mmCIF file of N, CA and C in Angstrom:
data_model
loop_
_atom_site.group_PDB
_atom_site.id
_atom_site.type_symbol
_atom_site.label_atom_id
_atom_site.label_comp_id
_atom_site.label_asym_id
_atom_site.label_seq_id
_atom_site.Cartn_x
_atom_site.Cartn_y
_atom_site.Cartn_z
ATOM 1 N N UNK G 1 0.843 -1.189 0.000
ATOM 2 C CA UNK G 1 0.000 0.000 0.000
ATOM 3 C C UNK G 1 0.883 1.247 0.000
ATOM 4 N N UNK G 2 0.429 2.081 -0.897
ATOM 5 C CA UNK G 2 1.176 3.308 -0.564
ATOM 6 C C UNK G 2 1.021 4.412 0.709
ATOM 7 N N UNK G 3 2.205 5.340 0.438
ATOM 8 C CA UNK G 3 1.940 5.913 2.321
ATOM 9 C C UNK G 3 1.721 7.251 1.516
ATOM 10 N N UNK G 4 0.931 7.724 2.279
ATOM 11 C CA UNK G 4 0.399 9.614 2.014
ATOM 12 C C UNK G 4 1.488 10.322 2.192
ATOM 13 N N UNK G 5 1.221 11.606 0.963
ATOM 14 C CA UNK G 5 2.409 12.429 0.990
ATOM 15 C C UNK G 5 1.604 13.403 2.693
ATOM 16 N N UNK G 6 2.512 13.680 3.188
ATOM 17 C CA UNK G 6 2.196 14.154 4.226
ATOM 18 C C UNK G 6 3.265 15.472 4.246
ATOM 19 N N UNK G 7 2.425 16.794 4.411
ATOM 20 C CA UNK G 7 3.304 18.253 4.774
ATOM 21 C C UNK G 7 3.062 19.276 6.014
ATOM 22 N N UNK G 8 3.970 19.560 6.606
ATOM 23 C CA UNK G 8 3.432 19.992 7.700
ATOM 24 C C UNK G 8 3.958 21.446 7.587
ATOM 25 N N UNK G 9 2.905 22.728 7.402
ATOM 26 C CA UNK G 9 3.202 23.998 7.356
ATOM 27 C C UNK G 9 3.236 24.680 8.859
ATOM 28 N N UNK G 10 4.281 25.173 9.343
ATOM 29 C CA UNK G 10 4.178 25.864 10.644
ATOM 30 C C UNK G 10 3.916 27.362 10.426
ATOM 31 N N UNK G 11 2.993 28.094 11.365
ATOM 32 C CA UNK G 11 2.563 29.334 11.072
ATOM 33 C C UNK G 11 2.128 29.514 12.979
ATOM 34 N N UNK G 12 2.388 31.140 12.674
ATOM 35 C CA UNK G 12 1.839 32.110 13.943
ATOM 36 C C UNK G 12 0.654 32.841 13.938
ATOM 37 N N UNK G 13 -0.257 32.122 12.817
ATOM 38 C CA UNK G 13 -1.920 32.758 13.074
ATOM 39 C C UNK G 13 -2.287 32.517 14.116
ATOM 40 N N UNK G 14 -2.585 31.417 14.899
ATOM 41 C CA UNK G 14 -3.723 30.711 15.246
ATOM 42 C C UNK G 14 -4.897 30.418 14.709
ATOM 43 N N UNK G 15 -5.282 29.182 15.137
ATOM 44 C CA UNK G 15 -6.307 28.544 13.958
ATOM 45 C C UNK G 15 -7.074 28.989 13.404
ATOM 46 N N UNK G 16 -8.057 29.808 14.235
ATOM 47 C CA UNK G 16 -9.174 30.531 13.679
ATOM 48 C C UNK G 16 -8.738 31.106 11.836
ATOM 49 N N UNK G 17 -7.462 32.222 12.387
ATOM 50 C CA UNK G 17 -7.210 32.561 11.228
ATOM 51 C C UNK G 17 -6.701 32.037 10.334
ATOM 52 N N UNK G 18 -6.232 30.995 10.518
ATOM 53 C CA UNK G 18 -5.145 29.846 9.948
ATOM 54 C C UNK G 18 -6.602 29.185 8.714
ATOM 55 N N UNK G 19 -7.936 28.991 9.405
ATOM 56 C CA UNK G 19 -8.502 28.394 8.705
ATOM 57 C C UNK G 19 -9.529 29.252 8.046
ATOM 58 N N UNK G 20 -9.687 30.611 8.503
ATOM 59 C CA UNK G 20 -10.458 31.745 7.816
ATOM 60 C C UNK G 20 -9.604 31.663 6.517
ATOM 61 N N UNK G 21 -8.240 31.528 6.450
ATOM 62 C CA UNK G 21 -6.859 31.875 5.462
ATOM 63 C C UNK G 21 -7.189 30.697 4.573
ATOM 64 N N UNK G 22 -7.495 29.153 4.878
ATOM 65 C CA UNK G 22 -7.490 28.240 4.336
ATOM 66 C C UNK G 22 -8.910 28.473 3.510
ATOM 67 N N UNK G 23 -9.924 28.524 4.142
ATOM 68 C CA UNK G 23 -11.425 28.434 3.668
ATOM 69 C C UNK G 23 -11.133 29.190 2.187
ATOM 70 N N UNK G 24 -10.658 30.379 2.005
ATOM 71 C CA UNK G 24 -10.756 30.973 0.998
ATOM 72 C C UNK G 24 -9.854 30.136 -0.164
ATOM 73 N N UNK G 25 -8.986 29.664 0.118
ATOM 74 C CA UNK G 25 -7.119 29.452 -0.605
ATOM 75 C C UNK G 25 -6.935 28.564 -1.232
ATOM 76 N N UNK G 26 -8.335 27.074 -0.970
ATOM 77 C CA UNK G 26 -7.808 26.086 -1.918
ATOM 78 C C UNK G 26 -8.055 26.378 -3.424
ATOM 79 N N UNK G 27 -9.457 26.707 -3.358
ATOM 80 C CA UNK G 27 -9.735 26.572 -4.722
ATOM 81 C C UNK G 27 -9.031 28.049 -5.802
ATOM 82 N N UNK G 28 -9.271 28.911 -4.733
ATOM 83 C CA UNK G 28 -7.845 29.955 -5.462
ATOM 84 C C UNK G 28 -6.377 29.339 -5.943
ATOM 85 N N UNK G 29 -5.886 28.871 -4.684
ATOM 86 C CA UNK G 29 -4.514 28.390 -5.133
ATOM 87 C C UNK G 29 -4.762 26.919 -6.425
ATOM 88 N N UNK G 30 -6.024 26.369 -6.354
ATOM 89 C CA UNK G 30 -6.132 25.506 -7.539
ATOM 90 C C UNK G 30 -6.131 26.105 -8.641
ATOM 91 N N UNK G 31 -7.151 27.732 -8.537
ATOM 92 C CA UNK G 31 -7.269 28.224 -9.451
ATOM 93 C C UNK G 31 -5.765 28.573 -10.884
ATOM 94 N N UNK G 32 -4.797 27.941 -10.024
ATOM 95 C CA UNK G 32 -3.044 29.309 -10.520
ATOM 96 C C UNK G 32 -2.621 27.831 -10.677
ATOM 97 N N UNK G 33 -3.051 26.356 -10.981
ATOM 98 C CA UNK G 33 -2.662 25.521 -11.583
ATOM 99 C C UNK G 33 -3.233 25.124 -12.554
ATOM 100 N N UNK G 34 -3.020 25.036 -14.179
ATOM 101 C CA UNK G 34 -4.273 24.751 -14.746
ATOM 102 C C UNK G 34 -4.233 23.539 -15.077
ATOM 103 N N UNK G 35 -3.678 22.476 -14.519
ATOM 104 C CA UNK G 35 -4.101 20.643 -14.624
ATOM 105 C C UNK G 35 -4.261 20.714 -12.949
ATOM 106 N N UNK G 36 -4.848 21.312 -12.279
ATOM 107 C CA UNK G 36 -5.534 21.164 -10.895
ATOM 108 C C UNK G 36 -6.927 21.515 -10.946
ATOM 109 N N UNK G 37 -8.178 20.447 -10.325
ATOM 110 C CA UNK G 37 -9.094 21.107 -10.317
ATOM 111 C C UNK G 37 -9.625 20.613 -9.023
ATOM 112 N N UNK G 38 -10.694 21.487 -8.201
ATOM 113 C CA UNK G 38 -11.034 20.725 -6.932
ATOM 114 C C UNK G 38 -12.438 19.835 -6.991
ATOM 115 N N UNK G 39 -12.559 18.593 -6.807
ATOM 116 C CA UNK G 39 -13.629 18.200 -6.942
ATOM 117 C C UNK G 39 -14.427 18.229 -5.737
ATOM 118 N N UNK G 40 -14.095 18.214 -4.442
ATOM 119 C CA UNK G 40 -14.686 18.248 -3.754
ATOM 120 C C UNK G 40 -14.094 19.073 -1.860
ATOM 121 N N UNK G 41 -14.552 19.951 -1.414
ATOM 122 C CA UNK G 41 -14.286 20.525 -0.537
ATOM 123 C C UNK G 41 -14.937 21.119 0.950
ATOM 124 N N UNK G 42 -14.681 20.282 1.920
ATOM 125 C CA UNK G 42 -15.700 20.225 3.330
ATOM 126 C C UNK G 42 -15.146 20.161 4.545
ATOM 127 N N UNK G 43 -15.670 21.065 4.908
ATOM 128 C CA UNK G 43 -14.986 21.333 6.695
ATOM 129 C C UNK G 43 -15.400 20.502 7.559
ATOM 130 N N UNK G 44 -15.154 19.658 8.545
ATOM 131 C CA UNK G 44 -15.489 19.283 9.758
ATOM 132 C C UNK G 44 -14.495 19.668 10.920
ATOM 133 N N UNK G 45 -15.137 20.342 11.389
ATOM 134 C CA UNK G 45 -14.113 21.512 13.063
ATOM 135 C C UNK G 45 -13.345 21.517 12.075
ATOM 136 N N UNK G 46 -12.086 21.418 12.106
ATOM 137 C CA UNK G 46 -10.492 22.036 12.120
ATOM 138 C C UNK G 46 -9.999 21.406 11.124
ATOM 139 N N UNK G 47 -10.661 19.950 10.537
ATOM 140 C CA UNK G 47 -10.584 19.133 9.656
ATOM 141 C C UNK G 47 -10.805 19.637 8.099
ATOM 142 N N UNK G 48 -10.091 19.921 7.021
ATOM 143 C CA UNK G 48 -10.952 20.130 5.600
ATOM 144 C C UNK G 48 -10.519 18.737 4.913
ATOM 145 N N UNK G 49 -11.752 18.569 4.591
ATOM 146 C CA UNK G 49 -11.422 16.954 3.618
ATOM 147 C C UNK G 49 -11.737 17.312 2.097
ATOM 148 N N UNK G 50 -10.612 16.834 1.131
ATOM 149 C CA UNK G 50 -10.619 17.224 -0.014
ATOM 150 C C UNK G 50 -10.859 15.832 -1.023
ATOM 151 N N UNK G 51 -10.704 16.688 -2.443
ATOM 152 C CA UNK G 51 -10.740 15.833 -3.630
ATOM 153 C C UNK G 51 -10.330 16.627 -4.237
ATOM 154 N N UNK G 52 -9.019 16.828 -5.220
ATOM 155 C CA UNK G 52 -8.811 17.204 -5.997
ATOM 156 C C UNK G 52 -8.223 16.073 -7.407
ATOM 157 N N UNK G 53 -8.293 16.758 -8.482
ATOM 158 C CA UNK G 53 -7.908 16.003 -9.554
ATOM 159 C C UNK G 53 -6.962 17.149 -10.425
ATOM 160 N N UNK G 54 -5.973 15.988 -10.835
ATOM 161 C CA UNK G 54 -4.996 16.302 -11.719
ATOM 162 C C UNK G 54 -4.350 15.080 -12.995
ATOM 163 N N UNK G 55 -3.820 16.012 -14.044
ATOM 164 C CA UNK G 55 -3.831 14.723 -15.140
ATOM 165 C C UNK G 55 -4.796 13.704 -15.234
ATOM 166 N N UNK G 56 -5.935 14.243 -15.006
ATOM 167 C CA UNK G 56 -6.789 12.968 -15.032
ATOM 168 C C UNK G 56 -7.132 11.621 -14.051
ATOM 169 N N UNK G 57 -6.736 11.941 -12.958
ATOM 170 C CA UNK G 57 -6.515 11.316 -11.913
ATOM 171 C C UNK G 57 -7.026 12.116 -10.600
ATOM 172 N N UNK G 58 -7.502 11.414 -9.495
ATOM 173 C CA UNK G 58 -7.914 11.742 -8.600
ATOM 174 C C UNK G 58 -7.026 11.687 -7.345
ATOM 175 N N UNK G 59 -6.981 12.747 -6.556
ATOM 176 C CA UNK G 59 -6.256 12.571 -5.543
ATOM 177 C C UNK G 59 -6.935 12.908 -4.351
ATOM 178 N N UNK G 60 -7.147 12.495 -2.700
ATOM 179 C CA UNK G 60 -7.966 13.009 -2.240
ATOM 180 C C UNK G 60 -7.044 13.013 -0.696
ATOM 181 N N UNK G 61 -7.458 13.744 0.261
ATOM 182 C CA UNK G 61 -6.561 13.863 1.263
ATOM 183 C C UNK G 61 -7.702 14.706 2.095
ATOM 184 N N UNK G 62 -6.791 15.353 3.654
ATOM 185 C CA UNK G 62 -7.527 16.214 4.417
ATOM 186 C C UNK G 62 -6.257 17.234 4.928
ATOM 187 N N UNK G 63 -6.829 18.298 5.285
ATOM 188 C CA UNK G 63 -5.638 19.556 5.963
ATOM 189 C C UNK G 63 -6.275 19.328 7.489
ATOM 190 N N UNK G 64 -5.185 19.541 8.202
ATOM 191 C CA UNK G 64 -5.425 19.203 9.764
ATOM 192 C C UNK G 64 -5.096 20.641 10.351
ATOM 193 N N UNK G 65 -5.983 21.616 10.853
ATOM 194 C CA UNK G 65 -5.135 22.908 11.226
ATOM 195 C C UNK G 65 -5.226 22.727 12.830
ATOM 196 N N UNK G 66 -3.723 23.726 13.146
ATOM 197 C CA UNK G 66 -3.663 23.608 14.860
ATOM 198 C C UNK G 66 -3.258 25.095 15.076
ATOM 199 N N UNK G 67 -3.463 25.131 16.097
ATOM 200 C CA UNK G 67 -2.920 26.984 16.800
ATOM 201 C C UNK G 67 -1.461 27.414 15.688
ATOM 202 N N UNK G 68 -0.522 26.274 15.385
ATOM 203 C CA UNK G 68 0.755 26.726 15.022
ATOM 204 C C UNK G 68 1.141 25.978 14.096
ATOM 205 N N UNK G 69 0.343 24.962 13.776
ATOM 206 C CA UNK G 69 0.714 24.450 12.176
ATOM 207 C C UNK G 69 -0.260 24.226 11.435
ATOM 208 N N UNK G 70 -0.112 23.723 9.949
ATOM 209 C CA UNK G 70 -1.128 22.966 9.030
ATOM 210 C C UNK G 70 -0.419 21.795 8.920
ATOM 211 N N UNK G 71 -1.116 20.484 8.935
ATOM 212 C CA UNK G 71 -0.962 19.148 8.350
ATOM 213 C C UNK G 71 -1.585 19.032 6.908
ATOM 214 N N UNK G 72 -1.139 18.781 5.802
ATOM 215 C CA UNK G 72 -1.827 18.346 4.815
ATOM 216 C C UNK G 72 -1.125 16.561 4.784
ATOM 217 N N UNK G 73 -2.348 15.708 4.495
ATOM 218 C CA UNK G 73 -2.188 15.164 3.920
ATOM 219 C C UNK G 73 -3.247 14.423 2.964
ATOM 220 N N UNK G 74 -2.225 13.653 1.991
ATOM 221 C CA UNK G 74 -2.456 13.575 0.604
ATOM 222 C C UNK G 74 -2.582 12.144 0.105
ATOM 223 N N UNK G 75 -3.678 11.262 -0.124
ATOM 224 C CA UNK G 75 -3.152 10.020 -1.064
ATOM 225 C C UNK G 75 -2.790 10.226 -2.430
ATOM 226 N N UNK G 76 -2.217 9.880 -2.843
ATOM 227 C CA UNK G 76 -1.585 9.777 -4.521
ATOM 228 C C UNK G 76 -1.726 8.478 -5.365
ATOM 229 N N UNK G 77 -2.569 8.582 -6.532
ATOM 230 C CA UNK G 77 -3.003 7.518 -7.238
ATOM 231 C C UNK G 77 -0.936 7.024 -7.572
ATOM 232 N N UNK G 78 -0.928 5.991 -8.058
ATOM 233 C CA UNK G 78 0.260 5.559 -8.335
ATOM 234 C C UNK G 78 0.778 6.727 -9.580
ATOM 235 N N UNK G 79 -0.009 6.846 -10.416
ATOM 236 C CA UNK G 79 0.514 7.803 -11.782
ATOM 237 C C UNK G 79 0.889 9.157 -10.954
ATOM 238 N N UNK G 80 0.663 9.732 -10.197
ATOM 239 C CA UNK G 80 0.605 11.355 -9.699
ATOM 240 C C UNK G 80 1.806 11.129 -8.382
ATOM 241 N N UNK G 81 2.147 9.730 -8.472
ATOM 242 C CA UNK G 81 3.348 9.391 -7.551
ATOM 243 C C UNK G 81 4.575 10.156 -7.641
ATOM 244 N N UNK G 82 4.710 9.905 -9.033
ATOM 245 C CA UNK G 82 6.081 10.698 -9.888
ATOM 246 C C UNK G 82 6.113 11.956 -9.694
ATOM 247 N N UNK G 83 5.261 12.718 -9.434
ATOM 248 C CA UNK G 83 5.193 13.930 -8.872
ATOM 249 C C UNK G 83 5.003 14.413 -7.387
ATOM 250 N N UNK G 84 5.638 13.467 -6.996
ATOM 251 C CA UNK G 84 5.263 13.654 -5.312
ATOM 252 C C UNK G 84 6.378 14.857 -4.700
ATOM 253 N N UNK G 85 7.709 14.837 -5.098
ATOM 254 C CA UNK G 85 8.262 16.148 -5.117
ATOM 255 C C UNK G 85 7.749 17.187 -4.816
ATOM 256 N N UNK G 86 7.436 16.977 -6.611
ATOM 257 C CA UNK G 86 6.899 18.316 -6.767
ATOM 258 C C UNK G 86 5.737 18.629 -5.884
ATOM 259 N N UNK G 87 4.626 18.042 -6.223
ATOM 260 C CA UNK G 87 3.460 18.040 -5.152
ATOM 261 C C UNK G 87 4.030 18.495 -3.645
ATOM 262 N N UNK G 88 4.854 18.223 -2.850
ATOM 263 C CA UNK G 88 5.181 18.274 -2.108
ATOM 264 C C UNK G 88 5.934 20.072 -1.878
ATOM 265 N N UNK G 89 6.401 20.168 -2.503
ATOM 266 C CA UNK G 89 7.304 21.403 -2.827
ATOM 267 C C UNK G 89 5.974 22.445 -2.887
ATOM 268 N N UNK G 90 5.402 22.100 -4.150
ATOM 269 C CA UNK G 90 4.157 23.323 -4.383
ATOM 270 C C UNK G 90 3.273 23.447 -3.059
ATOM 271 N N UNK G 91 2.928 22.374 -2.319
ATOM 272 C CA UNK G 91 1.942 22.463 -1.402
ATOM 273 C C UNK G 91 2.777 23.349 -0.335
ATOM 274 N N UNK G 92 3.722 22.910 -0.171
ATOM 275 C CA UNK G 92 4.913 23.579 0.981
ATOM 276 C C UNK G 92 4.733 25.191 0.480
ATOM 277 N N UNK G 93 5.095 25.784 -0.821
ATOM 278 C CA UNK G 93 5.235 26.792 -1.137
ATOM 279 C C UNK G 93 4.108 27.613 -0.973
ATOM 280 N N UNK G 94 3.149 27.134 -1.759
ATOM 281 C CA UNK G 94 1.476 27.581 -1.476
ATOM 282 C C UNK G 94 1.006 27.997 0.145
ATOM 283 N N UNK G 95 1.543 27.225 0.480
ATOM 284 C CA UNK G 95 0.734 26.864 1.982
ATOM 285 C C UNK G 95 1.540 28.158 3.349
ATOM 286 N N UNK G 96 2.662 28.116 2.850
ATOM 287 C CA UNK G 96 3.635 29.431 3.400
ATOM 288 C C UNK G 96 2.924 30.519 3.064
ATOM 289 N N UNK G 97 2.573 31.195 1.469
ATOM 290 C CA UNK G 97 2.494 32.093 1.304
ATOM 291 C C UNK G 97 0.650 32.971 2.030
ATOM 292 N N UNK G 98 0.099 31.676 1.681
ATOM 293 C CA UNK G 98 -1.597 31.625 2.321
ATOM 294 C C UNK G 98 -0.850 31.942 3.951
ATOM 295 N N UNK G 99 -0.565 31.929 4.064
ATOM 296 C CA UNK G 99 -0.114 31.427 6.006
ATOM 297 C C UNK G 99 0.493 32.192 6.680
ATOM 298 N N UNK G 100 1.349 33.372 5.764
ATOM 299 C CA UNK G 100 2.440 34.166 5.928
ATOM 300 C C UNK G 100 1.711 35.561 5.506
ATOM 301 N N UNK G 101 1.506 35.217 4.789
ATOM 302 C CA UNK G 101 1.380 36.781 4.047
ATOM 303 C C UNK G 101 0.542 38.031 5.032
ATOM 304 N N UNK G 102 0.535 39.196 5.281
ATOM 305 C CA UNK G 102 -0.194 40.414 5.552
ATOM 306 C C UNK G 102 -1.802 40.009 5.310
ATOM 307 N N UNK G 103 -2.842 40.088 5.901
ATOM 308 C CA UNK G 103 -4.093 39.644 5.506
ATOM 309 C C UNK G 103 -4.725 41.611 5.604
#
């Protein structure tokens, strides 16, 4: 079985804002990939459980937010494996700038 790409973003919001920051950011930050699309997107408390698709493939995961970090994690169909790097890198990068930035 494969193991989830798993990323852990550290930030000094606290959650509230951490996830006011998130609520808006996925489907924006999907928006600035154009082989990303979100199929599906839902909060439970602190929990967001996703579906997104890329290359034709489905990938689905949840973001875990806490006072001082984000958890994403991610299953990866075997094809979207090869990009786990990257995936990894972009989510890292994305997830700083949502997290960091001046609101």
């Amino acid at each position: 079985m494969t193991k989830p790409l798993v990323v852990s973003i550290p930030h000094s919001l606290g959650r509230e804002e951490a996830m006011r920051r998130l609520k808006t950011g996925l489907s924006r930050a999907a928006s600035g990939v154009p082989v990303l699309s979100v199929d599906e997107e839902r909060w439970e408390d602190n929990r967001m459980i996703f579906r997104v698709r890329a290359l034709g493939q489905a990938a689905a995961g949840h973001v875990d937010v806490a006072e001082d970090h984000v958890q994403v994690e991610v299953m990866l169909p075997w094809l979207l494996q090869r990009f786990a790097e990257v995936a990894q890198a972009a989510i890292q990068n994305r997830g700083k700038l949502l997290l960091t930035k001046k609101s």
